[in-house]
Amino acid sequence: MADIVLVQPKTEENDIPYAPTALICLAAVAEREFSVRIVDTRLDHDWKQTLLRELETGPLCVGITAMTGGQIHYGLEVARWVKRNAPDIPVVWGGIHPTYYPEQTLRSSYADYVVLNEGEMTLLALVRALKQGRRSLLREIPGIGFKENGLPVVNPREGGFLNLDEMPEPAWHLIDVPRYIEALGVSGQDRPLNINTSRGCPFRCKFCFELSYNDRTWRARRADLVIREVAKLHDMFGFNRLIIHDDLFAVHRQSMARAIEIAKGIHEIASDIRFTITHRVDQYDTQWLTTMRQHGLYQTRAGVESGSPRILKSIAKDITVDQILNSARVSRDLDFEVTYSFVIGWPGEDDADRQQTIDLAFRLLEINPRAWIFPLWIYIPYPGTPHFSEAVAQGFQEPQSLEDWAEYSWGRVQVPWITEVAKFENIHYLSRFALNSKTLRTVVTDLGDEYLKSVIKVRRLGGILLKDWARFRFKHAFWAFPYEYRVLRRLESAIERVVR
């Protein structure tokens, strides 16, 4: 029996089940006064029955976290289940999307309350009011939305942000950590776990919600607190790969010193722990990265967005193509992986800009064979960004309900200036194969690896079989007859359901 039930919805059908760090941070504060249960629909395939058992005990509320897009689709599935079986139990929506669309979210019959922005203290205050049954208290709680006579009422949030050093450690005891380690690992010998050590980003990219969500601020927990949490988790669960899921792990000299302190602390906990970070390519300091590499860094992730200098300038990314290329050379020389993400379909992007992005991706793979390229995402305007209002001015039809937002996806065309829909969706899909850094030799070796998961073997085999054809398309800009996406995606999904 729990007072609060927090639900992690899927983002897509075959979602990567990272540990739900946002929810365990919420729970850590809420547990000061209330009992909490976390239900993760990505891992719990019988989540409806799990949730039903919780609903039968009469919790004070069910909380659903949601980013714009797929999490709304699956979050609505959860909310409908709650309202069908326990219509009187309040459903509270939190996360990025309800923060930007509180009134619209509340107009859904599947939302009773919303929590804006960072929710730790706000949710606690809301649940106190629910427990007391005093609706008069709702207007006194900053940063929540509710319904009054059927109409949305939203209280502005107070200024400022939480001091992360004053927050309790995340409530790891509320989730089955070994299941996340097993689900994230590519083999039985790979034992990864994700954590967060900071929040926010100080940079000014016009397409990113961080501009307004965190007001371009970056806040971090002290190094000693991070090291203590990692040590406890390692003692309990014995992971050997740490995914540091911050927006940016370091943003200036002081934070780079903190990063080195954390890296050295992790290395002292266990010298076999490797870790990955998100880092900007314009901050590839060789000396700093050398020290990080010596203490376990094995991969960096970088959103570089485009290979076109004109597009990089238009989106205020504040990096150059030369800096992107330099990151590949530095990572090659220091022998660590680097993962890049690009986007196609930007406002004002033409065929030449897009081909510059594709050509740059191939150059990065040539410079550093250990580089990885994410699928080329298709641009979508994100709420709360300067680009969003510009997209509306250019004819983008803003969804008018929570339900309408449910089909929003980085892999699908959503904007009116992309008229060749099948072509772009095919480029997105085939980029997984064209930009695949695996060779036939390494894939054959992978197939004989008894520890590698079957689903990973299937993906890598499919990737190498399609690689040459996909590369021909990309290098020659041959986009006619864009049908692979429609056919192969269905086949791939069917195969993965069998081998999982």
Short mmCIF file of C-alpha atoms in Angstrom, two decimals:
data_model
loop_
_atom_site.label_atom_id
_atom_site.label_comp_id
_atom_site.label_asym_id
_atom_site.label_seq_id
_atom_site.Cartn_x
_atom_site.Cartn_y
_atom_site.Cartn_z
CA MET A 1 0.00 0.00 0.00
CA ALA A 2 1.44 3.36 -1.08
CA ASP A 3 0.25 6.92 -0.60
CA ILE A 4 1.81 7.99 -3.90
CA VAL A 5 2.18 5.86 -7.04
CA LEU A 6 4.66 7.25 -9.57
CA VAL A 7 4.58 5.83 -13.10
CA GLN A 8 7.31 5.86 -15.74
CA PRO A 9 5.71 5.50 -19.19
CA LYS A 10 7.48 4.28 -22.29
CA THR A 11 8.84 6.69 -24.89
CA GLU A 12 8.54 4.19 -27.73
CA GLU A 13 7.65 0.54 -28.13
CA ASN A 14 11.20 -0.83 -27.80
CA ASP A 15 12.34 1.71 -25.24
CA ILE A 16 15.75 1.68 -23.56
CA PRO A 17 14.91 1.24 -19.87
CA TYR A 18 17.30 3.60 -18.14
CA ALA A 19 16.75 3.82 -14.40
CA PRO A 20 14.02 6.47 -13.82
CA THR A 21 16.25 8.96 -12.02
CA ALA A 22 13.68 11.78 -12.12
CA LEU A 23 11.13 9.63 -10.29
CA ILE A 24 13.53 8.36 -7.63
CA CYS A 25 14.56 11.97 -6.94
CA LEU A 26 10.88 12.89 -6.50
CA ALA A 27 10.32 9.87 -4.31
CA ALA A 28 13.29 10.63 -2.07
CA VAL A 29 11.67 13.90 -0.98
CA ALA A 30 8.11 12.56 -0.86
CA GLU A 31 9.23 9.67 1.37
CA ARG A 32 9.89 12.11 4.16
CA GLU A 33 6.15 12.07 4.83
CA PHE A 34 4.47 9.53 2.54
CA SER A 35 4.95 6.01 1.27
CA VAL A 36 5.79 5.77 -2.44
CA ARG A 37 5.59 3.05 -5.10
CA ILE A 38 7.23 3.33 -8.53
CA VAL A 39 5.78 1.43 -11.50
CA ASP A 40 7.94 1.33 -14.62
CA THR A 41 5.88 0.26 -17.63
CA ARG A 42 9.06 -0.29 -19.68
CA LEU A 43 10.16 -3.19 -17.49
CA ASP A 44 6.92 -4.36 -15.92
CA HIS A 45 5.06 -6.01 -18.79
CA ASP A 46 2.18 -6.71 -16.42
CA TRP A 47 2.03 -3.10 -15.27
CA LYS A 48 -1.75 -2.90 -15.55
CA GLN A 49 -2.20 -5.56 -12.90
CA THR A 50 0.57 -4.05 -10.77
CA LEU A 51 -1.14 -0.68 -10.95
CA LEU A 52 -4.55 -2.20 -10.31
CA ARG A 53 -3.31 -3.72 -7.06
CA GLU A 54 -2.04 -0.30 -5.98
CA LEU A 55 -5.31 1.39 -6.95
CA GLU A 56 -7.28 -1.07 -4.81
CA THR A 57 -5.47 0.27 -1.73
CA GLY A 58 -6.64 3.84 -2.38
CA PRO A 59 -3.49 5.94 -2.94
CA LEU A 60 -3.71 9.71 -2.62
CA CYS A 61 -2.66 10.14 -6.26
CA VAL A 62 -0.99 8.58 -9.29
CA GLY A 63 1.81 10.64 -10.82
CA ILE A 64 2.86 10.38 -14.48
CA THR A 65 6.02 11.96 -15.89
CA ALA A 66 5.99 13.07 -19.52
CA MET A 67 8.20 14.69 -22.08
CA THR A 68 6.57 15.94 -25.25
CA GLY A 69 5.98 13.05 -27.65
CA GLY A 70 5.86 9.32 -27.05
CA GLN A 71 5.71 9.53 -23.27
CA ILE A 72 2.37 11.32 -23.62
CA HIS A 73 1.04 8.49 -25.79
CA TYR A 74 1.97 5.87 -23.24
CA GLY A 75 1.22 8.14 -20.28
CA LEU A 76 -2.34 8.52 -21.55
CA GLU A 77 -2.59 4.73 -21.68
CA VAL A 78 -1.70 4.70 -17.98
CA ALA A 79 -4.10 7.54 -17.13
CA ARG A 80 -7.00 5.87 -18.95
CA TRP A 81 -6.36 2.67 -17.01
CA VAL A 82 -6.41 4.60 -13.73
CA LYS A 83 -9.66 6.42 -14.56
CA ARG A 84 -11.33 3.26 -15.81
CA ASN A 85 -10.60 1.35 -12.61
CA ALA A 86 -10.43 4.08 -9.94
CA PRO A 87 -12.04 7.27 -11.31
CA ASP A 88 -11.85 9.09 -7.97
CA ILE A 89 -8.07 8.77 -7.59
CA PRO A 90 -6.37 11.95 -8.85
CA VAL A 91 -3.94 11.74 -11.76
CA VAL A 92 -1.03 14.20 -11.54
CA TRP A 93 1.05 14.97 -14.63
CA GLY A 94 4.60 16.32 -14.28
CA GLY A 95 7.69 16.82 -16.38
CA ILE A 96 8.63 18.98 -19.33
CA HIS A 97 5.40 18.88 -21.33
CA PRO A 98 2.94 19.76 -18.55
CA THR A 99 5.30 22.59 -17.55
CA TYR A 100 4.85 24.23 -20.94
CA TYR A 101 1.21 23.29 -21.45
CA PRO A 102 -0.41 23.21 -17.99
CA GLU A 103 -3.83 24.54 -19.06
CA GLN A 104 -3.99 22.34 -22.13
CA THR A 105 -2.96 19.29 -20.11
CA LEU A 106 -5.65 20.03 -17.53
CA ARG A 107 -8.31 20.23 -20.22
CA SER A 108 -7.83 16.48 -20.71
CA SER A 109 -10.27 14.32 -18.79
CA TYR A 110 -7.26 12.17 -17.87
CA ALA A 111 -5.48 14.89 -15.88
CA ASP A 112 -6.55 16.28 -12.50
CA TYR A 113 -3.39 18.15 -11.49
CA VAL A 114 -0.10 19.26 -13.02
CA VAL A 115 3.23 19.95 -11.35
CA LEU A 116 5.47 22.51 -13.04
CA ASN A 117 9.23 22.28 -13.56
CA GLU A 118 11.26 20.64 -10.76
CA GLY A 119 8.65 18.73 -8.83
CA GLU A 120 10.29 17.53 -5.62
CA MET A 121 8.96 20.14 -3.21
CA THR A 122 5.85 20.97 -5.26
CA LEU A 123 4.58 17.39 -5.33
CA LEU A 124 5.14 17.09 -1.59
CA ALA A 125 3.03 20.21 -0.97
CA LEU A 126 0.28 18.99 -3.30
CA VAL A 127 0.04 15.58 -1.65
CA ARG A 128 -0.14 17.21 1.77
CA ALA A 129 -3.19 19.16 0.56
CA LEU A 130 -4.75 16.03 -0.93
CA LYS A 131 -4.27 14.12 2.33
CA GLN A 132 -5.94 16.89 4.31
CA GLY A 133 -8.78 17.08 1.78
CA ARG A 134 -8.56 20.87 1.75
CA ARG A 135 -8.97 22.21 -1.77
CA SER A 136 -8.65 25.74 -0.39
CA LEU A 137 -4.94 25.04 0.08
CA LEU A 138 -4.40 24.47 -3.65
CA ARG A 139 -4.28 28.16 -4.52
CA GLU A 140 -1.48 28.61 -2.01
CA ILE A 141 0.88 26.09 -3.64
CA PRO A 142 3.23 27.68 -6.21
CA GLY A 143 3.89 25.70 -9.37
CA ILE A 144 0.79 23.51 -9.55
CA GLY A 145 -2.26 23.43 -11.78
CA PHE A 146 -5.70 22.10 -10.90
CA LYS A 147 -9.34 22.32 -11.97
CA GLU A 148 -11.92 24.59 -10.41
CA ASN A 149 -15.50 24.20 -11.65
CA GLY A 150 -14.07 22.23 -14.54
CA LEU A 151 -11.70 25.01 -15.65
CA PRO A 152 -7.88 24.99 -15.43
CA VAL A 153 -6.24 27.09 -12.73
CA VAL A 154 -2.43 27.41 -12.77
CA ASN A 155 -0.38 28.91 -9.94
CA PRO A 156 2.88 30.48 -11.15
CA ARG A 157 5.99 28.79 -9.84
CA GLU A 158 8.34 30.62 -7.54
CA GLY A 159 11.64 31.83 -8.92
CA GLY A 160 14.91 30.02 -8.39
CA PHE A 161 15.87 26.37 -8.44
CA LEU A 162 16.61 23.64 -5.95
CA ASN A 163 20.01 23.39 -4.33
CA LEU A 164 20.99 19.86 -5.33
CA ASP A 165 23.40 19.53 -2.41
CA GLU A 166 20.45 19.88 -0.04
CA MET A 167 18.41 17.15 -1.72
CA PRO A 168 18.40 13.60 -0.32
CA GLU A 169 20.04 10.83 -2.32
CA PRO A 170 17.68 9.34 -4.92
CA ALA A 171 15.41 6.56 -3.61
CA TRP A 172 17.21 3.71 -5.37
CA HIS A 173 15.64 1.24 -2.94
CA LEU A 174 12.25 1.78 -4.62
CA ILE A 175 13.32 0.26 -7.94
CA ASP A 176 14.75 -3.10 -8.93
CA VAL A 177 18.23 -1.86 -9.86
CA PRO A 178 19.58 -5.26 -11.04
CA ARG A 179 16.79 -5.40 -13.64
CA TYR A 180 17.89 -2.07 -15.10
CA ILE A 181 21.51 -3.21 -15.18
CA GLU A 182 20.51 -6.41 -16.97
CA ALA A 183 18.21 -4.58 -19.41
CA LEU A 184 20.79 -1.91 -20.29
CA GLY A 185 23.71 -4.29 -20.78
CA VAL A 186 24.54 -5.53 -24.27
CA SER A 187 25.94 -8.74 -22.80
CA GLY A 188 26.08 -10.67 -19.57
CA GLN A 189 29.48 -9.13 -18.84
CA ASP A 190 28.33 -5.56 -19.44
CA ARG A 191 26.75 -4.11 -16.29
CA PRO A 192 25.76 -0.46 -16.86
CA LEU A 193 23.82 1.91 -14.63
CA ASN A 194 22.81 5.52 -15.24
CA ILE A 195 22.95 8.39 -12.75
CA ASN A 196 22.54 12.17 -12.76
CA THR A 197 24.95 14.57 -11.08
CA SER A 198 23.75 17.95 -12.37
CA ARG A 199 20.81 19.74 -13.98
CA GLY A 200 20.53 22.34 -16.69
CA CYS A 201 22.69 23.92 -19.38
CA PRO A 202 23.99 27.50 -19.74
CA PHE A 203 24.17 27.58 -23.53
CA ARG A 204 21.74 29.27 -25.92
CA CYS A 205 20.73 26.72 -28.59
CA LYS A 206 17.48 28.03 -30.09
CA PHE A 207 15.90 24.59 -30.45
CA CYS A 208 16.40 23.41 -26.84
CA PHE A 209 13.86 23.63 -24.01
CA GLU A 210 16.69 24.17 -21.48
CA LEU A 211 16.71 27.84 -22.45
CA SER A 212 13.52 28.40 -20.48
CA TYR A 213 13.10 25.23 -18.40
CA ASN A 214 16.30 25.86 -16.44
CA ASP A 215 16.78 29.51 -17.45
CA ARG A 216 20.22 28.71 -18.87
CA THR A 217 21.48 27.74 -15.43
CA TRP A 218 23.67 24.74 -14.64
CA ARG A 219 23.62 23.30 -11.11
CA ALA A 220 25.64 20.39 -9.83
CA ARG A 221 25.92 18.26 -6.74
CA ARG A 222 29.20 18.40 -4.88
CA ALA A 223 31.75 15.85 -6.02
CA ASP A 224 31.92 14.13 -2.62
CA LEU A 225 28.15 13.55 -2.62
CA VAL A 226 28.28 12.04 -6.09
CA ILE A 227 31.20 9.78 -5.15
CA ARG A 228 29.40 8.62 -2.01
CA GLU A 229 26.29 7.71 -4.02
CA VAL A 230 28.34 5.84 -6.63
CA ALA A 231 30.20 3.95 -3.91
CA LYS A 232 26.96 2.81 -2.27
CA LEU A 233 25.48 1.72 -5.59
CA HIS A 234 28.64 -0.17 -6.52
CA ASP A 235 28.73 -1.93 -3.16
CA MET A 236 25.13 -3.06 -3.60
CA PHE A 237 24.98 -3.84 -7.31
CA GLY A 238 28.51 -4.20 -8.70
CA PHE A 239 28.05 -2.33 -11.99
CA ASN A 240 31.10 -1.86 -14.23
CA ARG A 241 29.83 0.89 -16.56
CA LEU A 242 28.43 4.23 -15.42
CA ILE A 243 26.29 6.35 -17.73
CA ILE A 244 26.34 9.92 -16.42
CA HIS A 245 23.12 11.25 -17.88
CA ASP A 246 23.60 14.96 -17.25
CA ASP A 247 22.70 17.48 -19.93
CA LEU A 248 26.35 18.48 -19.66
CA PHE A 249 28.83 17.01 -17.20
CA ALA A 250 31.09 20.09 -17.22
CA VAL A 251 30.52 23.62 -18.52
CA HIS A 252 33.45 25.74 -17.29
CA ARG A 253 36.85 25.44 -15.58
CA GLN A 254 35.48 25.06 -12.07
CA SER A 255 33.12 22.31 -13.17
CA MET A 256 35.94 20.59 -15.06
CA ALA A 257 37.88 20.38 -11.78
CA ARG A 258 34.77 18.87 -10.16
CA ALA A 259 34.56 16.35 -13.02
CA ILE A 260 38.16 15.24 -12.45
CA GLU A 261 37.49 14.85 -8.73
CA ILE A 262 34.49 12.63 -9.51
CA ALA A 263 36.45 10.62 -12.07
CA LYS A 264 39.26 9.99 -9.59
CA GLY A 265 36.74 9.06 -6.93
CA ILE A 266 35.04 6.54 -9.22
CA HIS A 267 38.44 5.06 -10.14
CA GLU A 268 39.25 4.60 -6.45
CA ILE A 269 35.94 2.81 -5.88
CA ALA A 270 36.80 0.28 -8.59
CA SER A 271 39.42 0.65 -11.31
CA ASP A 272 37.34 -1.38 -13.77
CA ILE A 273 34.42 1.10 -13.83
CA ARG A 274 34.16 2.86 -17.18
CA PHE A 275 32.00 5.94 -17.51
CA THR A 276 30.42 8.04 -20.25
CA ILE A 277 29.59 11.75 -20.20
CA THR A 278 27.92 14.42 -22.35
CA HIS A 279 30.41 17.08 -23.41
CA ARG A 280 30.47 19.93 -25.93
CA VAL A 281 32.92 19.68 -28.82
CA ASP A 282 34.14 23.26 -28.28
CA GLN A 283 35.43 22.19 -24.85
CA TYR A 284 37.68 19.34 -25.97
CA ASP A 285 40.61 20.24 -23.74
CA THR A 286 43.24 17.56 -24.42
CA GLN A 287 44.88 17.76 -21.00
CA TRP A 288 41.53 17.53 -19.18
CA LEU A 289 40.34 14.64 -21.34
CA THR A 290 43.66 12.83 -20.86
CA THR A 291 43.16 12.92 -17.09
CA MET A 292 39.55 11.81 -17.46
CA ARG A 293 40.62 8.98 -19.76
CA GLN A 294 43.22 7.79 -17.25
CA HIS A 295 40.47 7.45 -14.65
CA GLY A 296 37.84 5.55 -16.60
CA LEU A 297 36.33 7.76 -19.30
CA TYR A 298 35.52 5.56 -22.29
CA GLN A 299 32.91 7.57 -24.18
CA THR A 300 31.64 11.11 -24.66
CA ARG A 301 28.31 12.11 -26.22
CA ALA A 302 27.91 15.31 -28.22
CA GLY A 303 24.93 16.90 -29.91
CA VAL A 304 26.48 18.61 -32.94
CA GLU A 305 23.19 18.96 -34.86
CA SER A 306 24.44 19.83 -38.38
CA GLY A 307 27.41 19.77 -40.72
CA SER A 308 26.36 23.06 -42.29
CA PRO A 309 28.06 26.20 -40.88
CA ARG A 310 25.04 28.20 -41.98
CA ILE A 311 22.63 26.00 -40.00
CA LEU A 312 24.91 25.88 -36.95
CA LYS A 313 24.84 29.68 -36.90
CA SER A 314 21.07 29.88 -37.42
CA ILE A 315 20.34 27.59 -34.46
CA ALA A 316 22.85 29.41 -32.18
CA LYS A 317 24.78 26.21 -31.51
CA ASP A 318 27.99 28.24 -31.06
CA ILE A 319 30.28 25.52 -32.39
CA THR A 320 32.14 25.14 -35.69
CA VAL A 321 32.68 22.26 -38.09
CA ASP A 322 36.41 22.47 -37.31
CA GLN A 323 35.66 21.93 -33.61
CA ILE A 324 33.51 18.93 -34.45
CA LEU A 325 36.33 17.43 -36.53
CA ASN A 326 38.84 18.20 -33.78
CA SER A 327 36.74 16.24 -31.28
CA ALA A 328 37.04 13.18 -33.51
CA ARG A 329 40.82 13.59 -33.73
CA VAL A 330 41.24 14.10 -29.97
CA SER A 331 39.04 11.11 -29.13
CA ARG A 332 40.98 8.98 -31.64
CA ASP A 333 44.34 10.01 -30.20
CA LEU A 334 43.17 9.35 -26.64
CA ASP A 335 41.43 6.13 -27.72
CA PHE A 336 37.89 6.66 -26.49
CA GLU A 337 34.50 6.47 -28.16
CA VAL A 338 32.52 9.54 -29.10
CA THR A 339 28.85 9.50 -30.05
CA TYR A 340 27.43 12.26 -32.22
CA SER A 341 23.83 13.25 -32.87
CA PHE A 342 22.63 15.20 -35.91
CA VAL A 343 19.28 16.59 -37.02
CA ILE A 344 17.93 17.07 -40.55
CA GLY A 345 15.02 19.19 -41.72
CA TRP A 346 15.94 22.39 -39.90
CA PRO A 347 14.02 25.56 -40.80
CA GLY A 348 15.74 26.97 -43.87
CA GLU A 349 17.81 23.84 -44.52
CA ASP A 350 18.32 23.00 -48.19
CA ASP A 351 19.68 19.92 -49.95
CA ALA A 352 23.25 21.22 -49.80
CA ASP A 353 23.04 21.79 -46.02
CA ARG A 354 21.70 18.30 -45.50
CA GLN A 355 24.42 16.73 -47.64
CA GLN A 356 27.04 18.65 -45.63
CA THR A 357 25.65 16.95 -42.52
CA ILE A 358 25.86 13.52 -44.13
CA ASP A 359 29.38 14.16 -45.44
CA LEU A 360 30.54 15.35 -42.03
CA ALA A 361 29.15 12.23 -40.37
CA PHE A 362 31.20 10.05 -42.74
CA ARG A 363 34.32 12.14 -42.10
CA LEU A 364 33.95 11.64 -38.36
CA LEU A 365 33.79 7.87 -38.83
CA GLU A 366 36.88 7.98 -41.03
CA ILE A 367 38.85 10.02 -38.48
CA ASN A 368 37.85 7.91 -35.47
CA PRO A 369 36.71 4.36 -36.21
CA ARG A 370 35.40 4.23 -32.63
CA ALA A 371 32.94 7.03 -33.31
CA TRP A 372 29.22 6.33 -33.32
CA ILE A 373 26.51 8.31 -35.09
CA PHE A 374 22.95 8.31 -33.81
CA PRO A 375 20.22 8.03 -36.46
CA LEU A 376 19.73 11.37 -38.19
CA TRP A 377 16.78 12.78 -36.27
CA ILE A 378 14.08 14.70 -38.11
CA TYR A 379 13.59 18.20 -36.76
CA ILE A 380 10.52 18.87 -34.66
CA PRO A 381 9.76 22.19 -32.95
CA TYR A 382 10.00 21.74 -29.21
CA PRO A 383 7.72 23.71 -26.88
CA GLY A 384 9.33 26.45 -24.85
CA THR A 385 12.00 27.26 -27.44
CA PRO A 386 12.57 30.24 -29.78
CA HIS A 387 12.39 27.83 -32.71
CA PHE A 388 8.88 26.82 -31.73
CA SER A 389 7.33 30.25 -32.27
CA GLU A 390 9.30 30.58 -35.51
CA ALA A 391 7.92 27.24 -36.69
CA VAL A 392 4.36 28.34 -35.93
CA ALA A 393 4.98 31.50 -37.97
CA GLN A 394 6.11 29.27 -40.84
CA GLY A 395 2.92 27.24 -40.83
CA PHE A 396 3.50 24.55 -38.21
CA GLN A 397 0.16 23.48 -36.77
CA GLU A 398 0.53 23.40 -33.01
CA PRO A 399 -1.34 20.44 -31.45
CA GLN A 400 -4.38 21.64 -29.55
CA SER A 401 -4.79 18.93 -26.93
CA LEU A 402 -2.76 16.55 -24.78
CA GLU A 403 -3.99 13.71 -26.95
CA ASP A 404 -2.82 15.45 -30.14
CA TRP A 405 0.74 15.69 -28.78
CA ALA A 406 0.90 11.92 -28.28
CA GLU A 407 2.10 11.18 -31.81
CA TYR A 408 4.91 13.74 -31.81
CA SER A 409 8.18 11.99 -32.72
CA TRP A 410 11.77 12.78 -33.73
CA GLY A 411 11.55 9.99 -36.30
CA ARG A 412 8.53 11.37 -38.16
CA VAL A 413 7.94 14.48 -40.24
CA GLN A 414 5.87 17.03 -38.31
CA VAL A 415 6.63 20.33 -40.07
CA PRO A 416 5.07 21.80 -43.24
CA TRP A 417 8.33 22.81 -44.94
CA ILE A 418 9.30 19.13 -45.31
CA THR A 419 7.11 18.04 -48.21
CA GLU A 420 8.97 14.84 -49.14
CA VAL A 421 7.82 12.94 -46.09
CA ALA A 422 8.73 9.40 -47.18
CA LYS A 423 12.19 10.56 -48.26
CA PHE A 424 13.04 12.12 -44.90
CA GLU A 425 11.67 9.24 -42.86
CA ASN A 426 13.67 6.84 -45.03
CA ILE A 427 16.85 8.88 -44.51
CA HIS A 428 16.25 8.76 -40.76
CA TYR A 429 15.76 5.01 -40.81
CA LEU A 430 18.62 4.11 -43.19
CA SER A 431 21.10 6.37 -41.37
CA ARG A 432 21.33 3.67 -38.70
CA PHE A 433 22.89 1.41 -41.32
CA ALA A 434 24.77 3.89 -43.52
CA LEU A 435 26.54 5.41 -40.52
CA ASN A 436 27.18 2.08 -38.85
CA SER A 437 30.83 1.89 -37.74
CA LYS A 438 30.76 -1.92 -37.39
CA THR A 439 32.72 -4.01 -39.91
CA LEU A 440 31.84 -7.47 -41.19
CA ARG A 441 34.71 -8.95 -39.16
CA THR A 442 33.52 -7.43 -35.88
CA VAL A 443 29.92 -8.51 -36.55
CA VAL A 444 31.00 -12.11 -37.23
CA THR A 445 32.92 -12.00 -33.96
CA ASP A 446 29.84 -10.60 -32.19
CA LEU A 447 27.67 -13.44 -33.51
CA GLY A 448 29.99 -15.94 -31.83
CA ASP A 449 29.94 -14.09 -28.50
CA GLU A 450 28.01 -16.29 -26.08
CA TYR A 451 27.48 -13.36 -23.71
CA LEU A 452 26.01 -10.92 -26.26
CA LYS A 453 22.23 -10.63 -26.20
CA SER A 454 20.33 -12.14 -29.12
CA VAL A 455 18.53 -8.90 -29.90
CA ILE A 456 21.89 -7.09 -30.18
CA LYS A 457 23.17 -9.80 -32.55
CA VAL A 458 20.08 -9.41 -34.75
CA ARG A 459 20.50 -5.62 -34.91
CA ARG A 460 24.18 -5.86 -35.79
CA LEU A 461 23.62 -8.54 -38.41
CA GLY A 462 20.84 -6.51 -40.01
CA GLY A 463 23.03 -3.43 -39.86
CA ILE A 464 25.92 -5.00 -41.72
CA LEU A 465 23.64 -6.56 -44.37
CA LEU A 466 22.09 -3.19 -45.21
CA LYS A 467 25.21 -1.09 -44.71
CA ASP A 468 26.55 -1.05 -48.30
CA TRP A 469 23.19 -0.26 -49.88
CA ALA A 470 22.45 2.46 -47.36
CA ARG A 471 25.90 4.00 -47.85
CA PHE A 472 25.38 4.04 -51.62
CA ARG A 473 22.19 6.01 -51.12
CA PHE A 474 23.82 8.47 -48.72
CA LYS A 475 27.04 9.11 -50.60
CA HIS A 476 25.28 9.60 -53.94
CA ALA A 477 22.23 11.41 -52.51
CA PHE A 478 20.07 8.78 -54.19
CA TRP A 479 16.70 9.15 -52.49
CA ALA A 480 14.32 7.82 -55.14
CA PHE A 481 11.92 5.00 -54.20
CA PRO A 482 12.12 5.55 -50.41
CA TYR A 483 10.37 2.37 -49.32
CA GLU A 484 12.86 0.57 -47.05
CA TYR A 485 11.57 2.38 -43.97
CA ARG A 486 8.01 1.14 -44.35
CA VAL A 487 8.92 -2.46 -45.10
CA LEU A 488 11.98 -3.12 -42.95
CA ARG A 489 10.76 -1.40 -39.80
CA ARG A 490 7.81 -3.78 -39.58
CA LEU A 491 10.08 -6.75 -40.23
CA GLU A 492 12.60 -5.57 -37.67
CA SER A 493 9.94 -5.09 -34.98
CA ALA A 494 8.53 -8.54 -35.62
CA ILE A 495 11.95 -10.20 -35.36
CA GLU A 496 12.86 -8.33 -32.18
CA ARG A 497 9.61 -9.39 -30.51
CA VAL A 498 10.58 -13.01 -31.18
CA VAL A 499 14.18 -12.84 -29.97
CA ARG A 500 13.63 -10.66 -26.88
#
